[in-house]
Coordinates of C-alpha atoms and ligand atoms in Angstrom, one line a residue:
M90 CA 0.1 0.1 0.0
T91 CA 1.7 3.2 -1.1
T92 CA 0.2 6.6 -0.7
L93 CA 0.3 8.7 -3.9
D94 CA 1.5 12.3 -3.9
P95 CA -1.5 14.0 -5.3
N96 CA 0.5 16.7 -6.9
A97 CA 2.6 14.1 -8.7
L98 CA -0.6 12.2 -9.7
E99 CA -2.2 15.5 -11.0
R100 CA 1.1 16.2 -13.2
E101 CA 1.1 12.7 -14.5
M102 CA -2.6 12.7 -15.5
T103 CA -2.1 16.0 -17.3
G104 CA 0.7 14.5 -19.2
W105 CA -1.6 11.4 -20.2
R106 CA -4.6 13.8 -21.2
R107 CA -2.2 16.0 -23.4
D108 CA -0.5 13.0 -25.2
L109 CA -4.1 11.6 -25.7
H110 CA -5.4 15.0 -27.0
A111 CA -2.5 15.3 -29.5
H112 CA -3.3 11.8 -30.8
P113 CA -7.0 11.6 -31.2
E114 CA -8.8 8.6 -32.8
F115 CA -12.2 8.1 -34.4
G116 CA -14.5 5.4 -33.0
F117 CA -13.4 1.7 -33.4
E118 CA -10.0 3.2 -34.7
E119 CA -8.6 3.7 -31.0
K120 CA -5.5 1.5 -31.4
R121 CA -2.9 3.8 -30.1
T122 CA -5.2 5.2 -27.4
S123 CA -6.1 1.5 -26.2
A124 CA -2.5 0.4 -26.3
F125 CA -1.8 3.5 -24.3
V126 CA -4.5 2.7 -21.7
A127 CA -3.5 -1.0 -21.3
A128 CA 0.0 -0.4 -20.9
K129 CA -0.8 2.1 -18.1
L130 CA -3.1 -0.3 -16.4
R131 CA -0.4 -3.1 -16.6
E132 CA 2.2 -0.6 -15.1
F133 CA -0.2 0.0 -12.1
G134 CA -0.3 -3.7 -11.4
L135 CA -3.7 -4.4 -12.2
D136 CA -4.9 -8.3 -11.9
D137 CA -6.0 -8.5 -15.2
V138 CA -5.9 -6.3 -18.4
A139 CA -8.0 -7.5 -21.3
E140 CA -7.8 -5.8 -24.9
G141 CA -9.7 -6.0 -27.9
I142 CA -13.1 -6.1 -26.0
G143 CA -15.7 -4.9 -28.5
G144 CA -13.2 -3.9 -31.2
T145 CA -10.8 -1.5 -29.5
G146 CA -12.2 -1.5 -25.8
V147 CA -10.1 -2.4 -22.8
V148 CA -11.3 -3.9 -19.5
G149 CA -8.9 -3.7 -16.4
T150 CA -9.8 -5.6 -13.3
L151 CA -8.5 -5.0 -9.9
K152 CA -9.3 -7.0 -6.9
R153 CA -8.7 -6.4 -3.1
G154 CA -9.8 -8.4 0.0
S155 CA -12.3 -11.2 -0.1
G156 CA -15.4 -9.4 -1.1
N157 CA -17.6 -10.9 -3.9
R158 CA -19.2 -7.7 -5.0
A159 CA -18.1 -6.1 -8.2
I160 CA -18.6 -2.4 -9.6
A161 CA -17.5 -0.9 -13.0
L162 CA -16.3 2.6 -13.7
R163 CA -16.4 3.7 -17.3
A164 CA -14.7 6.1 -19.6
D165 CA -14.8 6.6 -23.3
M166 CA -11.9 7.0 -25.6
D167 CA -13.0 8.1 -29.1
A168 CA -12.6 11.5 -30.8
L169 CA -14.6 13.2 -33.5
R170 CA -13.9 14.2 -37.2
I171 CA -13.5 18.0 -36.4
S172 CA -10.6 20.1 -37.3
E173 CA -9.1 21.6 -34.3
Q174 CA -8.7 25.5 -34.1
A175 CA -6.2 25.8 -31.4
E176 CA -2.4 26.9 -31.1
H177 CA -1.7 25.2 -27.7
A178 CA 1.2 22.5 -27.7
H179 CA -1.0 19.7 -27.4
R180 CA -3.3 20.5 -30.2
S181 CA -4.2 17.5 -32.5
Q182 CA -1.5 16.0 -34.8
T183 CA -4.2 14.1 -37.0
P184 CA -5.8 16.6 -39.4
G185 CA -9.6 16.6 -39.2
T186 CA -9.8 14.7 -36.0
M187 CA -9.8 16.1 -32.6
H188 CA -10.9 15.4 -28.9
A189 CA -13.8 17.9 -29.1
C190 CA -15.8 16.1 -26.6
G191 CA -13.2 15.6 -23.8
H192 CA -12.9 11.9 -24.0
D193 CA -9.2 12.5 -23.7
G194 CA -9.8 13.9 -20.0
H195 CA -12.4 11.0 -19.3
T196 CA -9.7 8.4 -20.2
A197 CA -7.1 10.3 -18.0
M198 CA -9.4 10.6 -15.1
L199 CA -10.2 6.8 -15.1
L200 CA -6.4 5.9 -15.5
G201 CA -5.6 8.2 -12.6
A202 CA -8.6 6.3 -10.4
A203 CA -6.8 3.0 -11.5
K204 CA -3.4 4.2 -10.2
L205 CA -5.0 5.5 -7.1
L206 CA -7.0 2.5 -6.1
A207 CA -4.2 0.2 -7.2
S208 CA -1.7 1.9 -4.9
E209 CA -3.8 2.9 -2.0
G210 CA -6.7 0.2 -2.0
G211 CA -9.3 0.9 0.7
F212 CA -12.1 -1.3 -0.9
D213 CA -12.9 -4.8 -0.7
G214 CA -14.2 -6.6 -3.9
T215 CA -13.8 -6.3 -7.6
V216 CA -13.5 -3.0 -9.7
R217 CA -13.5 -3.2 -13.5
F218 CA -12.2 -0.2 -15.3
L219 CA -14.1 -0.1 -18.7
F220 CA -12.4 2.0 -21.6
Q221 CA -15.1 2.0 -24.3
P222 CA -14.7 2.7 -28.1
A223 CA -17.1 4.6 -30.4
E224 CA -19.2 6.5 -27.9
E225 CA -19.9 9.2 -30.3
W226 CA -21.7 6.6 -32.6
G227 CA -23.5 5.1 -30.0
R228 CA -22.0 1.6 -31.1
G229 CA -19.0 1.0 -28.6
A230 CA -21.0 -0.2 -25.5
L231 CA -23.1 -2.6 -27.6
A232 CA -19.9 -3.8 -29.1
M233 CA -18.4 -4.6 -25.8
L234 CA -21.8 -6.1 -24.6
S235 CA -22.1 -8.3 -27.5
D236 CA -18.4 -9.5 -27.0
G237 CA -19.5 -10.9 -23.7
L238 CA -18.6 -8.0 -21.3
M239 CA -21.2 -9.0 -18.7
E240 CA -20.3 -12.7 -18.8
R241 CA -16.4 -12.3 -19.0
F242 CA -16.2 -9.4 -16.5
P243 CA -19.4 -9.5 -14.4
F244 CA -20.3 -6.3 -12.2
E245 CA -23.4 -5.2 -10.3
E246 CA -23.5 -1.6 -11.0
I247 CA -21.5 1.2 -13.0
Y248 CA -20.5 4.6 -12.9
G249 CA -19.4 7.2 -15.5
L250 CA -18.5 10.9 -15.9
H251 CA -18.7 13.5 -18.4
N252 CA -17.2 17.1 -18.5
A253 CA -19.7 19.9 -18.5
P254 CA -18.6 23.2 -20.2
G255 CA -20.2 26.1 -18.5
L256 CA -20.2 24.3 -15.0
P257 CA -17.1 25.6 -12.9
V258 CA -14.2 23.3 -12.6
G259 CA -14.6 21.5 -9.2
Q260 CA -18.4 21.2 -9.3
F261 CA -20.4 18.0 -9.6
Q262 CA -24.0 17.3 -10.9
T263 CA -26.3 14.3 -11.3
R264 CA -29.8 13.5 -10.9
A265 CA -32.0 10.3 -10.1
G266 CA -34.1 9.1 -13.1
S267 CA -33.9 10.6 -16.7
I268 CA -30.6 12.7 -17.2
M269 CA -29.9 12.3 -21.0
S270 CA -32.3 11.8 -24.1
A271 CA -32.7 9.2 -26.5
E272 CA -31.7 10.0 -30.1
D273 CA -33.5 8.8 -33.2
N274 CA -32.5 9.5 -36.7
F275 CA -34.7 9.8 -39.6
E276 CA -34.7 9.8 -43.5
I277 CA -37.5 10.5 -45.9
V278 CA -37.1 9.8 -49.5
L279 CA -39.6 11.4 -51.8
K280 CA -39.8 10.3 -55.5
G281 CA -41.8 12.1 -58.3
I282 CA -41.1 13.2 -61.9
G283 CA -38.7 16.1 -62.2
G284 CA -38.6 18.4 -65.1
H285 CA -38.4 21.8 -66.6
A286 CA -38.8 24.7 -64.1
A287 CA -41.1 26.4 -66.7
R288 CA -43.3 23.5 -67.0
P289 CA -44.3 22.3 -63.5
H290 CA -47.6 20.9 -64.6
V291 CA -46.0 18.2 -66.8
G292 CA -44.2 16.4 -64.1
N293 CA -44.7 15.6 -60.2
E294 CA -41.8 17.5 -58.6
V295 CA -41.1 16.7 -55.0
L296 CA -39.6 20.1 -53.4
I297 CA -43.1 21.4 -52.5
A298 CA -44.2 18.1 -50.9
A299 CA -40.7 18.2 -49.1
C300 CA -41.3 21.8 -47.8
A301 CA -44.8 20.9 -46.6
L302 CA -43.2 17.9 -44.7
V303 CA -40.6 19.9 -43.0
T304 CA -43.2 22.4 -41.6
S305 CA -45.8 19.5 -40.8
F306 CA -43.0 17.8 -38.8
Q307 CA -43.1 20.7 -36.4
T308 CA -46.7 19.8 -35.3
I309 CA -45.6 16.5 -34.0
V310 CA -44.3 17.9 -30.9
S311 CA -46.7 20.8 -30.6
R312 CA -49.8 19.0 -31.3
R313 CA -49.3 15.2 -31.0
L314 CA -47.2 14.9 -27.7
S315 CA -48.7 15.5 -24.4
P316 CA -47.7 19.1 -23.1
T317 CA -45.9 17.2 -20.2
D318 CA -43.8 15.0 -22.5
I319 CA -40.5 16.2 -23.8
G320 CA -39.7 15.7 -27.4
V321 CA -37.6 17.5 -30.1
V322 CA -38.1 16.9 -33.9
S323 CA -35.2 18.6 -35.9
V324 CA -35.0 18.4 -39.7
T325 CA -31.4 19.0 -40.4
E326 CA -30.9 18.3 -44.2
L327 CA -33.2 18.6 -47.4
I328 CA -31.3 17.6 -50.4
T329 CA -32.7 17.3 -54.0
D330 CA -31.3 16.2 -57.3
G331 CA -32.4 19.4 -58.8
T332 CA -30.7 22.1 -60.4
R333 CA -31.3 25.9 -60.7
N334 CA -33.7 25.6 -63.8
A335 CA -35.2 22.2 -63.2
L336 CA -37.7 20.9 -60.7
P337 CA -36.3 17.9 -58.8
G338 CA -37.8 14.4 -59.0
L339 CA -35.9 13.1 -55.9
A340 CA -35.7 14.8 -52.5
R341 CA -34.1 13.4 -49.2
I342 CA -35.2 14.9 -45.7
L343 CA -32.9 13.9 -42.9
G344 CA -33.1 14.8 -39.3
D345 CA -32.9 13.8 -35.5
A346 CA -35.5 13.3 -33.0
R347 CA -34.9 13.3 -29.1
S348 CA -37.0 12.1 -26.3
F349 CA -36.8 10.7 -22.7
R350 CA -39.4 7.8 -22.9
P351 CA -39.6 4.9 -25.3
E352 CA -43.3 5.6 -25.7
V353 CA -42.5 9.2 -26.9
S354 CA -40.0 7.9 -29.4
A355 CA -42.7 5.4 -30.7
E356 CA -45.2 8.2 -31.1
I357 CA -42.8 10.5 -32.9
E358 CA -42.1 7.8 -35.4
K359 CA -45.9 7.0 -35.8
Q360 CA -46.8 10.5 -36.3
M361 CA -43.9 11.1 -38.8
R362 CA -45.2 8.1 -41.0
I363 CA -48.8 9.1 -40.9
I364 CA -47.9 13.0 -41.9
T365 CA -45.4 11.6 -44.6
D366 CA -48.0 9.0 -46.1
G367 CA -50.8 11.7 -46.2
T368 CA -48.6 14.4 -47.5
A369 CA -47.3 12.1 -50.3
L370 CA -50.7 11.2 -51.3
A371 CA -51.9 14.8 -51.5
Y372 CA -48.9 15.8 -53.7
N373 CA -48.9 12.6 -55.7
V374 CA -45.3 11.6 -55.1
S375 CA -44.0 8.2 -53.4
A376 CA -42.3 8.5 -50.0
E377 CA -40.4 6.0 -47.9
V378 CA -39.4 6.6 -44.3
T379 CA -36.5 5.1 -42.5
Y380 CA -36.5 5.7 -38.6
T381 CA -33.6 4.4 -36.5
R382 CA -33.0 4.6 -32.8
E383 CA -29.2 5.5 -32.2
F384 CA -29.1 6.1 -28.4
V385 CA -31.6 4.9 -25.7
P386 CA -32.6 7.3 -22.8
L387 CA -30.0 7.5 -19.9
V388 CA -32.0 6.8 -16.8
N389 CA -30.0 6.8 -13.5
D390 CA -31.0 4.6 -10.7
E391 CA -32.5 6.4 -7.9
A392 CA -30.5 4.7 -4.9
L393 CA -27.2 4.9 -6.8
A394 CA -27.7 8.4 -7.9
A395 CA -28.0 9.2 -4.1
E396 CA -24.6 7.3 -3.4
A397 CA -22.9 9.2 -6.3
L398 CA -24.1 12.5 -4.7
T399 CA -22.7 11.4 -1.4
A400 CA -19.3 10.3 -2.8
A401 CA -19.1 13.6 -4.5
R402 CA -19.9 15.6 -1.6
G403 CA -16.7 14.1 0.1
V404 CA -14.5 15.1 -2.8
F405 CA -15.9 18.2 -4.2
G406 CA -17.4 19.6 -0.7
A407 CA -21.2 19.7 -0.2
E408 CA -21.3 23.3 -1.7
N409 CA -20.0 22.1 -5.0
V410 CA -22.4 19.3 -5.4
A411 CA -25.9 19.7 -6.8
T412 CA -29.0 17.7 -8.2
A413 CA -29.4 18.7 -11.7
R414 CA -32.8 20.5 -12.1
E415 CA -33.7 19.0 -15.5
P416 CA -32.4 16.4 -17.9
M417 CA -30.3 17.3 -21.0
T418 CA -31.4 16.7 -24.6
G419 CA -27.9 15.4 -25.5
S420 CA -27.5 11.5 -25.7
E421 CA -24.9 9.2 -24.2
D422 CA -23.7 5.6 -25.0
F423 CA -23.4 4.7 -21.2
A424 CA -27.3 4.4 -21.3
R425 CA -26.6 0.8 -23.0
F426 CA -24.9 -0.5 -19.8
L427 CA -27.9 0.6 -17.7
D428 CA -30.0 -2.0 -19.8
H429 CA -27.9 -4.7 -17.8
V430 CA -27.2 -3.2 -14.3
P431 CA -28.2 0.1 -12.4
G432 CA -25.8 2.9 -12.3
C433 CA -25.3 6.6 -12.3
F434 CA -23.8 8.9 -14.9
A435 CA -22.7 12.4 -13.7
F436 CA -21.2 15.7 -14.9
V437 CA -18.1 17.4 -13.7
G438 CA -17.2 21.0 -14.5
N439 CA -15.1 22.1 -17.3
G440 CA -15.3 25.8 -16.5
P441 CA -15.8 28.6 -19.2
S442 CA -14.5 26.4 -22.1
A443 CA -15.9 26.3 -25.6
P444 CA -18.9 24.1 -26.0
L445 CA -18.5 20.4 -26.6
H446 CA -18.2 19.4 -30.3
N447 CA -16.8 22.9 -31.1
P448 CA -13.5 23.3 -32.9
C449 CA -12.1 25.6 -30.2
Y450 CA -12.9 23.1 -27.2
D451 CA -10.5 21.7 -24.8
F452 CA -10.7 19.8 -21.7
D453 CA -9.6 21.6 -18.6
D454 CA -6.8 19.8 -16.8
A455 CA -7.6 21.2 -13.5
G456 CA -10.7 18.9 -13.4
L457 CA -8.7 15.6 -13.8
I458 CA -7.7 15.1 -10.1
H459 CA -11.4 15.6 -9.1
G460 CA -12.8 13.0 -11.6
A461 CA -10.1 10.5 -10.4
R462 CA -10.9 11.2 -6.6
F463 CA -14.8 10.7 -7.5
H464 CA -14.1 7.3 -9.1
A465 CA -11.9 6.2 -6.1
A466 CA -14.5 7.5 -3.6
I467 CA -17.5 5.8 -5.1
T468 CA -15.5 2.6 -5.4
R469 CA -14.6 2.7 -1.7
Q470 CA -18.0 3.6 -0.5
R471 CA -19.7 0.9 -2.6
L472 CA -17.1 -1.7 -1.8
R473 CA -16.5 -0.7 1.8
P474 CA -14.2 -2.9 3.7
A475 CA -16.0 -4.9 6.7
Ligands
LIG137 ZN1 -19.7 14.1 -28.0
LIG138 ZN1 -18.7 12.8 -25.0

């Protein structure tokens, strides 16, 4: 049992974070990142380090004492296809790819927690450190789960952190119940008969029908959902095969819908199909709807959210810990783990940084030590030695 020098750990984590930031990798391509993570976990003396779980995922296992309970702590490792606009020394060395969501910071915080817990212990049972690939696509958690995660590395509960720009560094927030939304994607393909812009009556062009659909979709939330339900329907693209002096015979409408309950997601899809079928009929064009569910809603367990808030008060100080007032309409792949075990996802402050997914964003290294300490604190609280 060695007590770590917190200042030395903080400096070390900052080094890891900046190294990861300079070498971002897109989802399922995190080869360098996962090798980096696995090498560190082995250096810390974990009992087992498994690589290649769900593609590029890594699972580290640390056991202490004789307790038979197991908990999981999770970080995400992937970057985004965004060109970084920064001049700092650790800026991305891979053109067109950057850590614009702070997953470099999440990975460094969890590595810091692994080092802390491996050196200082203070718990009785098993901790699984999950480093997941491809969070941004909403595919990495499922890949790990379908690779036998729960059977090979069983655990009973799970915790995860995300940084929050706008929340001061050193502050912590979570809430019981819904905290992040589902994300559905949709595509509507309209087909008609294009033709000369001067002779619209000869064909069946699709642009007017497409515009009617874009407008009508705005009635789904305002007129078809209960006023107490939360939903968002955003049309984000309208693409045709037209040119300036020709009417299009093909149009594609793409977009994104958010909700917090499966029933609301189902209702949005149903209404979208009704409106599309009716509009296509009215404008004498054909229409096909593809509706997919990319992220499921993230619902924190009530008791474990209370546990997370208790652990956070010990780390951040009670005055810096709050119950989030409302859920967010962003989505998180962490939700897939909660289909298997209860858990809690929480936010840690990233100060006045640029927003997530912005080309000027950077993770604030001052937050690293708080995140590592939270992971260690919830572990010691949930796997308390007898
Ligand atoms: Zn993101
Ligand atoms: Zn993220």
